[in-house]
N, CA, C and O atoms as a MOPAC input file, in Angstrom:
PM7 MOZYME 1SCF
protein

 N    113.11200 1   156.98300 1   184.17300 1
 C    114.04500 1   156.82500 1   183.11500 1
 C    113.83500 1   157.77200 1   181.95400 1
 O    114.79400 1   158.07900 1   181.24600 1
 N    112.61900 1   158.24900 1   181.72800 1
 C    112.34600 1   159.08000 1   180.55600 1
 C    111.94300 1   160.49800 1   180.96000 1
 O    111.06500 1   161.09700 1   180.33800 1
 N    112.57700 1   161.02900 1   181.99200 1
 C    112.22800 1   162.36700 1   182.47400 1
 C    112.43600 1   163.42800 1   181.39800 1
 O    111.60800 1   164.32600 1   181.24100 1
 N    113.54100 1   163.32800 1   180.65400 1
 C    113.82900 1   164.30700 1   179.59700 1
 C    112.74900 1   164.24000 1   178.51200 1
 O    112.28100 1   165.26800 1   178.02300 1
 N    112.36500 1   163.02300 1   178.14600 1
 C    111.33100 1   162.83700 1   177.12500 1
 C    109.98000 1   163.35700 1   177.62400 1
 O    109.23900 1   163.99400 1   176.87600 1
 N    109.67000 1   163.08300 1   178.88300 1
 C    108.41300 1   163.55500 1   179.47900 1
 C    108.35300 1   165.08600 1   179.46200 1
 O    107.31900 1   165.66900 1   179.13600 1
 N    109.46900 1   165.73100 1   179.81600 1
 C    109.53900 1   167.18800 1   179.81700 1
 C    109.40800 1   167.73400 1   178.39500 1
 O    108.71400 1   168.72500 1   178.16700 1
 N    110.07900 1   167.08200 1   177.44100 1
 C    109.98600 1   167.49300 1   176.03500 1
 C    108.54800 1   167.37300 1   175.54200 1
 O    108.05500 1   168.25700 1   174.84100 1
 N    107.88300 1   166.29800 1   175.90000 1
 C    106.49000 1   166.07700 1   175.48900 1
 C    105.58200 1   167.17400 1   176.04400 1
 O    104.73900 1   167.71400 1   175.32700 1
 N    105.76100 1   167.49700 1   177.31900 1
 C    104.95400 1   168.56300 1   177.94600 1
 C    105.17400 1   169.90800 1   177.25100 1
 O    104.22500 1   170.62600 1   176.93400 1
 N    106.45700 1   170.23200 1   177.02300 1
 C    106.78400 1   171.50500 1   176.37400 1
 C    106.23800 1   171.56600 1   174.95600 1
 O    105.69700 1   172.59000 1   174.53900 1
 N    106.37700 1   170.47000 1   174.21400 1
 C    105.87900 1   170.41200 1   172.84300 1
 C    104.37400 1   170.65100 1   172.80900 1
 O    103.88800 1   171.43700 1   171.99600 1
 N    103.64200 1   169.98100 1   173.68000 1
 C    102.18400 1   170.11600 1   173.70300 1
 C    101.75500 1   171.52600 1   174.13400 1
 O    100.75900 1   172.05500 1   173.64200 1
 N    102.51800 1   172.12600 1   175.05700 1
 C    102.20600 1   173.47700 1   175.52300 1
 C    102.38700 1   174.48600 1   174.38900 1
 O    101.50900 1   175.31000 1   174.13300 1
 N    103.53200 1   174.41000 1   173.71700 1
 C    103.82300 1   175.32800 1   172.60800 1
 C    102.80100 1   175.13400 1   171.48300 1
 O    102.31300 1   176.10700 1   170.90800 1
 N    102.48400 1   173.88600 1   171.17800 1
 C    101.52500 1   173.59400 1   170.11000 1
 C    100.13600 1   174.12100 1   170.46700 1
 O     99.45600 1   174.70100 1   169.62100 1
 N     99.71700 1   173.92400 1   171.70700 1
 C     98.39800 1   174.40400 1   172.14200 1
 C     98.33500 1   175.93200 1   172.06300 1
 O     97.33200 1   176.50100 1   171.63200 1
 N     99.42000 1   176.58500 1   172.48400 1
 C     99.46600 1   178.05600 1   172.41800 1
 C     99.43300 1   178.54800 1   170.97600 1
 O     98.98500 1   179.66200 1   170.70500 1
 N     99.90700 1   177.71400 1   170.05000 1
 C     99.90900 1   178.08100 1   168.63500 1
 C     98.60900 1   177.66200 1   167.93800 1
 O     98.46400 1   177.81700 1   166.72500 1
 N     97.66200 1   177.12700 1   168.72900 1
 C     96.37400 1   176.74800 1   168.17000 1
 C     96.29400 1   175.33000 1   167.64200 1
 O     95.36800 1   174.99800 1   166.90300 1
 N     97.25600 1   174.48100 1   168.01000 1
 C     97.25300 1   173.09100 1   167.56300 1
 C     97.30000 1   172.15900 1   168.77400 1
 O     98.34300 1   171.57800 1   169.07400 1
 N     96.16600 1   172.01600 1   169.46900 1
 C     96.17500 1   171.22200 1   170.69900 1
 C     96.26600 1   169.71600 1   170.46600 1
 O     96.45600 1   168.96100 1   171.42000 1
 N     96.13500 1   169.26500 1   169.22300 1
 C     96.10300 1   167.82700 1   168.94400 1
 C     97.45700 1   167.24900 1   168.56000 1
 O     97.52400 1   166.12800 1   168.05600 1
 N     98.53000 1   167.98600 1   168.78700 1
 C     99.85300 1   167.50800 1   168.40700 1
 C    100.22600 1   166.28000 1   169.25100 1
 O     99.84800 1   166.16600 1   170.41700 1
 N    100.96500 1   165.38300 1   168.63500 1
 C    101.42500 1   164.19000 1   169.33900 1
 C    102.92200 1   164.04000 1   169.17800 1
 O    103.55700 1   164.76400 1   168.41100 1
 N    103.47100 1   163.10200 1   169.90500 1
 C    104.91400 1   162.87000 1   169.88900 1
 C    105.17700 1   161.47600 1   169.34100 1
 O    104.59400 1   160.49100 1   169.79600 1
 N    106.07300 1   161.41000 1   168.34700 1
 C    106.46800 1   160.14600 1   167.73600 1
 C    107.92300 1   159.88600 1   168.09600 1
 O    108.73400 1   160.81000 1   168.14600 1
 N    108.24200 1   158.63700 1   168.34500 1
 C    109.60000 1   158.24600 1   168.70300 1
 C    110.01500 1   157.08300 1   167.80100 1
 O    109.19600 1   156.22900 1   167.46200 1
 N    111.27100 1   157.05800 1   167.42200 1
 C    111.82000 1   155.94500 1   166.65600 1
 C    112.48300 1   154.99300 1   167.63700 1
 O    113.24900 1   155.42200 1   168.49900 1
 N    112.19300 1   153.70400 1   167.51300 1
 C    112.77800 1   152.71400 1   168.41500 1
 C    113.36200 1   151.54500 1   167.64100 1
 O    112.72900 1   150.98000 1   166.74900 1
 N    114.57800 1   151.20500 1   168.00700 1
 C    115.21100 1   149.99200 1   167.50100 1
 C    114.82100 1   148.88300 1   168.47100 1
 O    115.02600 1   149.01700 1   169.67700 1
 N    114.26000 1   147.78600 1   167.95700 1
 C    113.77600 1   146.70300 1   168.81100 1
 C    114.66400 1   145.47300 1   168.64500 1
 O    114.88700 1   144.99800 1   167.53100 1
 N    115.16600 1   144.96400 1   169.77400 1
 C    115.81600 1   143.65400 1   169.79200 1
 C    115.06800 1   142.84300 1   170.83300 1
 O    115.31700 1   142.95200 1   172.03400 1
 N    114.14000 1   142.02200 1   170.34400 1
 C    113.27800 1   141.23300 1   171.21800 1
 C    113.53200 1   139.75300 1   170.96800 1
 O    113.44500 1   139.27600 1   169.83600 1
 N    113.84100 1   139.04900 1   172.02000 1
 C    114.08500 1   137.60500 1   171.93700 1
 C    113.32500 1   136.92500 1   173.06900 1
 O    112.77600 1   137.58600 1   173.95100 1
 N    113.30200 1   135.62300 1   173.03400 1
 C    112.57800 1   134.83200 1   174.04400 1
 C    113.01700 1   135.20700 1   175.46500 1
 O    112.18700 1   135.29500 1   176.37000 1
 N    114.31900 1   135.42700 1   175.65700 1
 C    114.84300 1   135.78900 1   176.98000 1
 C    115.64500 1   137.08000 1   176.88800 1
 O    116.10600 1   137.46900 1   175.81500 1
 N    115.80100 1   137.73300 1   178.03200 1
 C    116.61300 1   138.94800 1   178.07500 1
 C    118.05600 1   138.64400 1   177.68100 1
 O    118.68600 1   139.42400 1   176.96600 1
 N    118.58000 1   137.50600 1   178.15000 1
 C    119.96800 1   137.14700 1   177.84800 1
 C    120.17800 1   137.01800 1   176.33800 1
 O    121.18400 1   137.49400 1   175.81200 1
 N    119.23000 1   136.37400 1   175.63200 1
 C    119.34500 1   136.24700 1   174.17000 1
 C    119.30100 1   137.61800 1   173.50100 1
 O    120.07100 1   137.89300 1   172.58200 1
 N    118.39800 1   138.46900 1   173.96600 1
 C    118.26300 1   139.80400 1   173.38000 1
 C    119.52800 1   140.62500 1   173.61200 1
 O    120.03100 1   141.26400 1   172.68800 1
 N    120.04200 1   140.61000 1   174.83500 1
 C    121.26100 1   141.37100 1   175.14400 1
 C    122.44900 1   140.85000 1   174.34500 1
 O    123.27600 1   141.63300 1   173.87800 1
 N    122.53600 1   139.53100 1   174.18800 1
 C    123.62600 1   138.93000 1   173.42800 1
 C    123.57600 1   139.37000 1   171.96500 1
 O    124.60800 1   139.70600 1   171.38500 1
 N    122.37300 1   139.36900 1   171.36200 1
 C    122.25900 1   139.78100 1   169.96700 1
 C    122.51900 1   141.27600 1   169.81300 1
 O    123.15900 1   141.70600 1   168.85300 1
 N    122.01900 1   142.07000 1   170.76900 1
 C    122.28100 1   143.51400 1   170.74000 1
 C    123.78900 1   143.77200 1   170.79000 1
 O    124.30300 1   144.61200 1   170.05200 1
 N    124.49100 1   143.05100 1   171.65800 1
 C    125.94700 1   143.19500 1   171.77300 1
 C    126.61700 1   142.80000 1   170.45500 1
 O    127.54700 1   143.46900 1   170.00500 1
 N    126.14800 1   141.72100 1   169.84100 1
 C    126.68800 1   141.29000 1   168.54500 1
 C    126.52300 1   142.40600 1   167.50300 1
 O    127.46300 1   142.72900 1   166.77700 1
 N    125.32800 1   142.98600 1   167.44000 1
 C    125.08300 1   144.06600 1   166.48000 1
 C    125.97900 1   145.26500 1   166.77500 1
 O    126.55900 1   145.85600 1   165.86400 1
 N    126.08800 1   145.61700 1   168.05700 1
 C    126.89000 1   146.78000 1   168.45300 1
 C    128.37000 1   146.54800 1   168.15300 1
 O    129.05600 1   147.44200 1   167.65800 1
 N    128.85500 1   145.34100 1   168.45800 1
 C    130.26600 1   145.01000 1   168.21600 1
 C    130.61400 1   145.03500 1   166.73100 1
 O    131.76600 1   145.26100 1   166.36200 1
 N    129.61000 1   144.79900 1   165.87700 1
 C    129.84400 1   144.72700 1   164.43400 1
 C    129.24500 1   145.92300 1   163.68500 1
 O    129.02400 1   145.85700 1   162.47600 1
 N    128.99100 1   146.99300 1   164.39700 1
 C    128.38000 1   148.17900 1   163.79500 1
 C    129.27400 1   148.77900 1   162.71500 1
 O    130.50000 1   148.71900 1   162.79700 1
 N    128.64500 1   149.34600 1   161.72100 1
 C    129.34900 1   150.04300 1   160.64000 1
 C    129.64900 1   151.45900 1   161.14900 1
 O    128.78800 1   152.33800 1   161.11000 1
 N    130.87500 1   151.66400 1   161.62200 1
 C    131.22700 1   152.93700 1   162.24800 1
 C    131.35500 1   154.07400 1   161.23700 1
 O    131.15700 1   155.23500 1   161.59500 1
 N    131.68200 1   153.76500 1   159.98700 1
 C    131.73600 1   154.79500 1   158.95100 1
 C    130.31900 1   155.31900 1   158.69800 1
 O    130.09500 1   156.52700 1   158.62100 1
 N    129.37400 1   154.39300 1   158.57300 1
 C    127.98100 1   154.80600 1   158.36800 1
 C    127.45900 1   155.57000 1   159.58600 1
 O    126.73100 1   156.55200 1   159.44100 1
 N    127.82800 1   155.12100 1   160.77700 1
 C    127.39400 1   155.80200 1   162.00200 1
 C    127.94200 1   157.22100 1   162.05100 1
 O    127.23100 1   158.15100 1   162.43200 1
 N    129.20600 1   157.39200 1   161.66700 1
 C    129.81500 1   158.73000 1   161.63400 1
 C    129.08100 1   159.60400 1   160.61700 1
 O    128.77100 1   160.76100 1   160.90200 1
 N    128.80600 1   159.06100 1   159.44300 1
 C    128.09100 1   159.82500 1   158.41700 1
 C    126.71000 1   160.24100 1   158.91200 1
 O    126.29500 1   161.38100 1   158.70300 1
 N    126.00100 1   159.33300 1   159.56300 1
 C    124.67500 1   159.64200 1   160.10200 1
 C    124.76400 1   160.75400 1   161.14400 1
 O    123.97500 1   161.69900 1   161.13000 1
 N    125.73500 1   160.62700 1   162.04500 1
 C    125.90300 1   161.64000 1   163.09400 1
 C    126.21000 1   163.00400 1   162.48600 1
 O    125.62400 1   164.01100 1   162.88200 1
 N    127.12500 1   163.03600 1   161.52900 1
 C    127.51000 1   164.30600 1   160.89100 1
 C    126.32400 1   164.90800 1   160.14000 1
 O    126.06800 1   166.10800 1   160.24000 1
 N    125.59600 1   164.07300 1   159.38500 1
 C    124.44300 1   164.56500 1   158.63100 1
 C    123.32600 1   165.04700 1   159.55500 1
 O    122.48900 1   165.85500 1   159.15400 1
 N    123.31700 1   164.55100 1   160.78200 1
 C    122.31300 1   164.97800 1   161.76100 1
 C    122.75000 1   166.22000 1   162.51800 1
 O    122.03700 1   166.70200 1   163.39900 1
 N    123.93300 1   166.74100 1   162.17100 1
 C    124.40500 1   167.97400 1   162.78900 1
 C    125.28600 1   167.78300 1   164.00800 1
 O    125.56800 1   168.74700 1   164.72100 1
 N    125.72700 1   166.55900 1   164.26300 1
 C    126.58300 1   166.28900 1   165.42100 1
 C    128.04600 1   166.51200 1   165.04500 1
 O    128.51700 1   166.03800 1   164.01100 1
 N    128.74200 1   167.23000 1   165.89100 1
 C    130.17400 1   167.45100 1   165.69500 1
 C    130.91900 1   166.29100 1   166.35300 1
 O    131.29400 1   166.36300 1   167.52300 1
 N    131.12700 1   165.22200 1   165.58100 1
 C    131.76500 1   164.01400 1   166.11300 1
 C    133.16200 1   164.32100 1   166.62400 1
 O    133.61400 1   163.71200 1   167.59300 1
 N    133.85300 1   165.25900 1   165.98400 1
 C    135.21800 1   165.58100 1   166.40300 1
 C    135.25900 1   166.29400 1   167.75100 1
 O    136.32500 1   166.42000 1   168.35400 1
 N    134.09900 1   166.76300 1   168.22900 1
 C    134.03900 1   167.37100 1   169.55900 1
 C    134.06500 1   166.29400 1   170.64700 1
 O    134.35000 1   166.58100 1   171.81000 1
 N    133.76500 1   165.05300 1   170.25500 1
 C    133.84200 1   163.93200 1   171.20400 1
 C    135.31300 1   163.56200 1   171.34600 1
 O    135.99900 1   163.38800 1   170.33900 1
 N    135.81800 1   163.43800 1   172.58600 1
 C    137.23400 1   163.07700 1   172.75600 1
 C    137.59000 1   161.82400 1   171.95300 1
 O    136.81900 1   160.86600 1   171.90900 1
 N    138.76300 1   161.84200 1   171.32000 1
 C    139.20000 1   160.74700 1   170.43500 1
 C    139.02600 1   159.37400 1   171.07900 1
 O    138.57600 1   158.43100 1   170.42700 1
 N    139.38400 1   159.26300 1   172.36100 1
 C    139.32800 1   157.95300 1   173.02500 1
 C    137.88600 1   157.48200 1   173.26900 1
 O    137.66400 1   156.32000 1   173.61100 1
 N    136.92200 1   158.36800 1   173.09600 1
 C    135.51900 1   158.00300 1   173.30900 1
 C    134.71400 1   157.92500 1   172.00900 1
 O    133.54000 1   157.55500 1   172.02500 1
 N    135.34600 1   158.27600 1   170.88600 1
 C    134.61800 1   158.33100 1   169.61500 1
 C    134.07800 1   156.98300 1   169.17000 1
 O    132.94900 1   156.90600 1   168.68500 1
 N    134.85400 1   155.92200 1   169.32200 1
 C    134.36900 1   154.61000 1   168.85900 1
 C    133.11400 1   154.19900 1   169.62700 1
 O    132.13200 1   153.75900 1   169.02700 1
 N    133.14500 1   154.34200 1   170.94700 1
 C    131.96400 1   153.99900 1   171.75400 1
 C    130.78200 1   154.88300 1   171.38200 1
 O    129.64900 1   154.41200 1   171.28100 1
 N    131.05600 1   156.16600 1   171.17900 1
 C    130.00500 1   157.10300 1   170.77500 1
 C    129.37200 1   156.65400 1   169.46100 1
 O    128.14800 1   156.63100 1   169.33900 1
 N    130.20400 1   156.29400 1   168.47200 1
 C    129.69400 1   155.88800 1   167.16800 1
 C    128.94300 1   154.56000 1   167.25100 1
 O    127.97800 1   154.34900 1   166.51600 1
 N    129.37500 1   153.67100 1   168.13500 1
 C    128.62600 1   152.41500 1   168.33000 1
 C    127.23400 1   152.72400 1   168.91000 1
 O    126.24300 1   152.10100 1   168.52900 1
 N    127.17700 1   153.67900 1   169.82300 1
 C    125.88000 1   154.09500 1   170.37600 1
 C    124.99100 1   154.69000 1   169.28200 1
 O    123.79700 1   154.39900 1   169.22100 1
 N    125.57400 1   155.52000 1   168.42300 1
 C    124.82400 1   156.10800 1   167.30700 1
 C    124.29600 1   155.00100 1   166.40400 1
 O    123.13400 1   155.02500 1   165.99800 1
 N    125.15200 1   154.03100 1   166.09200 1
 C    124.75800 1   152.93500 1   165.19900 1
 C    123.58600 1   152.13900 1   165.77700 1
 O    122.73400 1   151.66100 1   165.02900 1
 N    123.54000 1   151.99700 1   167.08900 1
 C    122.51300 1   151.15400 1   167.69700 1
 C    121.23800 1   151.90100 1   168.04600 1
 O    120.21800 1   151.27800 1   168.34000 1
 N    121.27900 1   153.21800 1   168.02000 1
 C    120.05500 1   153.93500 1   168.36500 1
 C    119.68000 1   154.98200 1   167.33300 1
 O    118.53000 1   155.41700 1   167.28200 1
 N    120.63400 1   155.39200 1   166.50900 1
 C    120.39400 1   156.41400 1   165.48300 1
 C    119.66000 1   157.61900 1   166.05900 1
 O    118.78600 1   158.19200 1   165.41000 1
 N    120.02000 1   157.99500 1   167.27200 1
 C    119.37100 1   159.13800 1   167.91100 1
 C    118.00100 1   158.81000 1   168.45800 1
 O    117.22700 1   159.70600 1   168.79600 1
 N    117.70200 1   157.53500 1   168.54600 1
 C    116.39600 1   157.11800 1   169.04400 1
 C    116.58100 1   156.27200 1   170.29200 1
 O    117.58600 1   156.38200 1   170.99400 1
 N    115.60700 1   155.43800 1   170.55000 1
 C    115.63100 1   154.61600 1   171.75400 1
 C    115.80100 1   153.15600 1   171.34600 1
 O    115.03500 1   152.65200 1   170.52500 1
 N    116.78600 1   152.48000 1   171.90500 1
 C    116.95000 1   151.04600 1   171.67900 1
 C    116.19700 1   150.30300 1   172.77800 1
 O    116.45300 1   150.50900 1   173.96500 1
 N    115.26800 1   149.43900 1   172.37600 1
 C    114.50700 1   148.62700 1   173.31900 1
 C    114.99900 1   147.18900 1   173.18200 1
 O    114.89700 1   146.59000 1   172.11200 1
 N    115.53300 1   146.64200 1   174.27300 1
 C    116.17300 1   145.33100 1   174.24400 1
 C    115.61700 1   144.48900 1   175.38300 1
 O    115.59300 1   144.93400 1   176.53100 1
 N    115.16800 1   143.26700 1   175.07100 1
 C    114.70700 1   142.38000 1   176.12600 1
 C    113.75700 1   141.30500 1   175.63600 1
 O    113.60700 1   141.06900 1   174.43700 1
 N    113.11900 1   140.66100 1   176.60400 1
 C    112.10400 1   139.64300 1   176.33500 1
 C    110.81300 1   140.34700 1   175.92200 1
 O    110.70400 1   141.56300 1   176.08300 1
 N    109.83100 1   139.60900 1   175.39200 1
 C    108.56600 1   140.25500 1   175.02200 1
 C    107.93700 1   141.06100 1   176.17500 1
 O    107.43000 1   142.16200 1   175.96100 1
 N    107.97500 1   140.51900 1   177.36600 1
 C    107.40400 1   141.21400 1   178.51900 1
 C    108.16600 1   142.49600 1   178.81700 1
 O    107.56700 1   143.53000 1   179.11100 1
 N    109.49800 1   142.42000 1   178.73800 1
 C    110.32400 1   143.60500 1   179.00600 1
 C    110.12200 1   144.67200 1   177.93100 1
 O    110.06300 1   145.86100 1   178.24200 1
 N    110.01800 1   144.25700 1   176.68800 1
 C    109.79300 1   145.21600 1   175.60000 1
 C    108.45200 1   145.91200 1   175.81100 1
 O    108.34900 1   147.12600 1   175.64000 1
 N    107.42400 1   145.14700 1   176.18200 1
 C    106.10300 1   145.73900 1   176.41800 1
 C    106.16900 1   146.78200 1   177.53500 1
 O    105.57700 1   147.85500 1   177.41200 1
 N    106.87300 1   146.48200 1   178.60500 1
 C    107.00700 1   147.43000 1   179.71600 1
 C    107.76900 1   148.68100 1   179.25700 1
 O    107.40800 1   149.79800 1   179.62600 1
 N    108.82000 1   148.49300 1   178.45400 1
 C    109.59100 1   149.63900 1   177.96100 1
 C    108.72900 1   150.52600 1   177.05800 1
 O    108.82800 1   151.75200 1   177.11000 1
 N    107.88800 1   149.90500 1   176.23400 1
 C    106.99100 1   150.67800 1   175.37100 1
 C    105.94900 1   151.39700 1   176.22200 1
 O    105.62700 1   152.55500 1   175.95700 1
 N    105.42100 1   150.72300 1   177.24000 1
 C    104.45100 1   151.35400 1   178.14400 1
 C    105.08500 1   152.54900 1   178.85400 1
 O    104.42200 1   153.56400 1   179.07100 1
 N    106.36000 1   152.43600 1   179.21600 1
 C    107.07200 1   153.55300 1   179.85500 1
 C    107.18200 1   154.74400 1   178.90000 1
 O    107.01100 1   155.89100 1   179.31200 1
 N    107.46700 1   154.46800 1   177.62300 1
 C    107.52200 1   155.55000 1   176.62800 1
 C    106.15100 1   156.20200 1   176.48800 1
 O    106.04100 1   157.42600 1   176.40400 1
 N    105.11500 1   155.38100 1   176.46400 1
 C    103.74000 1   155.89300 1   176.36600 1
 C    103.42100 1   156.79700 1   177.56700 1
 O    102.85100 1   157.87600 1   177.40700 1
 N    103.79400 1   156.34800 1   178.75600 1
 C    103.55200 1   157.12800 1   179.97600 1
 C    104.32800 1   158.44400 1   179.96300 1
 O    103.92100 1   159.42100 1   180.59200 1
 N    105.45500 1   158.46000 1   179.23600 1
 C    106.27000 1   159.67800 1   179.14000 1
 C    105.72300 1   160.65000 1   178.09800 1
 O    106.25100 1   161.74900 1   177.92800 1
 N    104.65100 1   160.23600 1   177.39300 1
 C    104.01200 1   161.14400 1   176.44300 1
 C    104.17900 1   160.79300 1   174.97800 1
 O    103.78600 1   161.57100 1   174.10800 1
 N    104.75600 1   159.63400 1   174.68900 1
 C    104.92100 1   159.21100 1   173.30200 1
 C    103.60300 1   158.62000 1   172.80400 1
 O    103.04200 1   157.71500 1   173.42300 1
 N    103.11700 1   159.14500 1   171.67500 1
 C    101.84700 1   158.68500 1   171.10900 1
 C    102.00900 1   157.58000 1   170.08000 1
 O    101.10200 1   156.77000 1   169.89300 1
 N    103.15200 1   157.53700 1   169.41200 1
 C    103.36400 1   156.54900 1   168.35700 1
 C    104.84100 1   156.20300 1   168.27300 1
 O    105.71000 1   157.02100 1   168.57300 1
 N    105.10200 1   154.97500 1   167.85900 1
 C    106.47700 1   154.50800 1   167.68100 1
 C    106.68600 1   154.07300 1   166.24100 1
 O    105.84400 1   153.38700 1   165.66100 1
 N    107.80700 1   154.47300 1   165.67200 1
 C    108.28700 1   153.89900 1   164.42100 1
 C    109.29000 1   152.83800 1   164.85500 1
 O    110.27400 1   153.14800 1   165.52600 1
 N    109.04900 1   151.60600 1   164.48000 1
 C    109.86300 1   150.49200 1   164.95800 1
 C    110.88700 1   150.06800 1   163.91900 1
 O    110.58700 1   149.99000 1   162.72800 1
 N    112.09100 1   149.79600 1   164.38400 1
 C    113.14300 1   149.27000 1   163.52300 1
 C    113.59700 1   147.92300 1   164.04900 1
 O    113.75700 1   147.74400 1   165.25600 1
 N    113.80700 1   146.97000 1   163.14100 1
 C    114.27800 1   145.63200 1   163.49300 1
 C    115.47900 1   145.29600 1   162.62900 1
 O    115.61100 1   145.81400 1   161.52000 1
 N    116.35000 1   144.43800 1   163.12200 1
 C    117.49700 1   144.00200 1   162.32300 1
 C    117.01700 1   143.18300 1   161.12800 1
 O    117.48300 1   143.39700 1   160.00800 1
 N    116.09700 1   142.25600 1   161.34900 1
 C    115.56100 1   141.38900 1   160.29600 1
 C    114.03500 1   141.41000 1   160.40100 1
 O    113.43800 1   140.61600 1   161.12900 1
 N    113.41400 1   142.33500 1   159.65900 1
 C    111.96600 1   142.53200 1   159.74500 1
 C    111.18100 1   141.24900 1   159.51100 1
 O    110.24500 1   140.94900 1   160.25200 1
 N    111.55500 1   140.49100 1   158.48400 1
 C    110.77700 1   139.30900 1   158.11900 1
 C    110.73300 1   138.28000 1   159.24200 1
 O    109.73000 1   137.58800 1   159.41300 1
 N    111.80500 1   138.17900 1   159.99900 1
 C    111.87900 1   137.21000 1   161.09200 1
 C    111.35700 1   137.81100 1   162.40400 1
 O    110.63800 1   137.15100 1   163.15300 1
 N    111.72200 1   139.05200 1   162.66900 1
 C    111.46500 1   139.63100 1   163.99100 1
 C    110.09500 1   140.27500 1   164.14000 1
 O    109.53000 1   140.26400 1   165.23400 1
 N    109.54400 1   140.84000 1   163.06100 1
 C    108.24400 1   141.49900 1   163.16800 1
 C    107.12200 1   140.52600 1   163.53800 1
 O    106.30800 1   140.86000 1   164.39900 1
 N    107.04200 1   139.33800 1   162.93000 1
 C    105.99200 1   138.39800 1   163.35700 1
 C    106.12900 1   138.00600 1   164.83900 1
 O    105.12500 1   137.89400 1   165.54200 1
 N    107.35300 1   137.80000 1   165.30800 1
 C    107.57600 1   137.47200 1   166.73200 1
 C    107.08000 1   138.61400 1   167.61600 1
 O    106.41100 1   138.38200 1   168.62300 1
 N    107.41200 1   139.84900 1   167.23100 1
 C    106.96300 1   141.02800 1   167.97100 1
 C    105.43500 1   141.09500 1   167.99200 1
 O    104.82700 1   141.32600 1   169.03700 1
 N    104.82500 1   140.88900 1   166.82000 1
 C    103.35900 1   140.96800 1   166.71700 1
 C    102.67700 1   139.89300 1   167.56400 1
 O    101.66900 1   140.15700 1   168.22000 1
 N    103.22400 1   138.70200 1   167.54500 1
 C    102.61500 1   137.58200 1   168.28700 1
 C    102.84900 1   137.67900 1   169.78800 1
 O    101.98100 1   137.30500 1   170.57700 1
 N    103.99500 1   138.16800 1   170.18200 1
 C    104.37900 1   138.09700 1   171.58900 1
 C    104.26300 1   139.41200 1   172.35800 1
 O    103.95800 1   139.40100 1   173.55100 1
 N    104.50200 1   140.54600 1   171.69100 1
 C    104.50200 1   141.83200 1   172.40300 1
 C    103.15400 1   142.54300 1   172.29400 1
 O    102.65400 1   143.06300 1   173.29100 1
 N    102.56000 1   142.57400 1   171.10500 1
 C    101.30900 1   143.31800 1   170.92100 1
 C    100.19200 1   142.86600 1   171.87100 1
 O     99.50000 1   143.71700 1   172.42900 1
 N     99.99300 1   141.55400 1   172.07400 1
 C     98.93700 1   141.16600 1   173.02400 1
 C     99.18200 1   141.68800 1   174.45500 1
 O     98.23800 1   142.02600 1   175.16800 1
 N    100.43700 1   141.74800 1   174.85200 1
 C    100.75700 1   142.28000 1   176.18800 1
 C    100.40800 1   143.76900 1   176.24300 1
 O     99.83500 1   144.24300 1   177.22300 1
 N    100.75900 1   144.50000 1   175.18300 1
 C    100.44000 1   145.93700 1   175.13500 1
 C     98.92700 1   146.15600 1   175.15600 1
 O     98.44800 1   147.12300 1   175.74900 1
 N     98.18200 1   145.27000 1   174.51500 1
 C     96.72200 1   145.38000 1   174.54700 1
 C     96.19200 1   145.11500 1   175.95400 1
 O     95.29300 1   145.81800 1   176.41500 1
 N     96.73400 1   144.11200 1   176.63800 1
 C     96.33600 1   143.83200 1   178.02600 1
 C     96.65900 1   145.00100 1   178.94800 1
 O     95.94100 1   145.25000 1   179.91700 1
 N     97.74500 1   145.72100 1   178.64300 1
 C     98.16500 1   146.87100 1   179.45200 1
 C     97.39900 1   148.14200 1   179.07000 1
 O     97.60500 1   149.19400 1   179.67500 1
 N     96.51900 1   148.04800 1   178.07300 1
 C     95.77800 1   149.19800 1   177.54000 1
 C     96.69100 1   150.27900 1   176.95900 1
 O     96.37100 1   151.46600 1   177.00500 1
 N     97.81500 1   149.85800 1   176.42000 1
 C     98.73400 1   150.78000 1   175.76300 1
 C     98.45600 1   150.76900 1   174.26400 1
 O     98.69400 1   151.76100 1   173.57400 1
 N     97.95700 1   149.65200 1   173.77000 1
 C     97.63600 1   149.51800 1   172.34400 1
 C     96.17000 1   149.13800 1   172.21000 1
 O     95.65800 1   148.29600 1   172.94700 1
 N     95.50600 1   149.77900 1   171.25200 1
 C     94.11700 1   149.44900 1   170.96900 1
 C     94.10000 1   148.25800 1   170.03100 1
 O     94.74600 1   148.29700 1   168.98400 1
 N     93.36900 1   147.18600 1   170.38100 1
 C     93.31500 1   146.02200 1   169.48200 1
 C     92.76700 1   146.41500 1   168.11400 1
 O     91.84400 1   147.22200 1   168.01100 1
 N     93.33900 1   145.84400 1   167.08500 1
 C     92.91500 1   146.10300 1   165.71900 1
 C     92.31300 1   144.82900 1   165.16300 1
 O     92.94400 1   143.77300 1   165.19400 1
 N     91.09800 1   144.92600 1   164.65600 1
 C     90.47000 1   143.75600 1   164.03300 1
 C     90.92900 1   143.67900 1   162.59300 1
 O     90.77800 1   144.63600 1   161.83300 1
 N     91.48300 1   142.55700 1   162.22200 1
 C     91.94200 1   142.37500 1   160.84900 1
 C     90.82400 1   141.68100 1   160.07500 1
 O     90.42500 1   140.56300 1   160.39800 1
 N     90.33300 1   142.36600 1   159.05300 1
 C     89.24800 1   141.83000 1   158.24800 1
 C     89.83700 1   141.23300 1   156.97200 1
 O     90.55800 1   141.91500 1   156.24300 1
 N     89.53300 1   139.95300 1   156.69600 1
 C     90.09000 1   139.32100 1   155.49000 1
 C     89.56800 1   139.94700 1   154.21700 1
 O     89.94200 1   139.52600 1   153.12300 1

């Protein structure tokens, strides 16, 4: 699924190493919709997508250098909904187990770090921390962090 990302990661590391910077890493931005079940996550993702701010999505696309008008008129709304839900990044949607596998897949493709986005950080981040991080630690994708009071 992440062949393009894997190739980009390889090329980035090759160019960086040739330029004398062998320690370069790849960071990816991910929108996370994680719920108890895949059905709940997909339903909420659909709700967010159906109610996306298309004006803001168009502005983001244009500011990022995308020629939105090059997209056929009949496909622009769907295109802008995709922009709104991923902002040029990766949308990860599913149960805690599915999210962990998707993150592990990104890691295997060469991603060293993720910047995570949530619809409601205060509600969703604790759920992610409690349910997804331990799975990533079991998979050896995340190094456990000891929290010292």
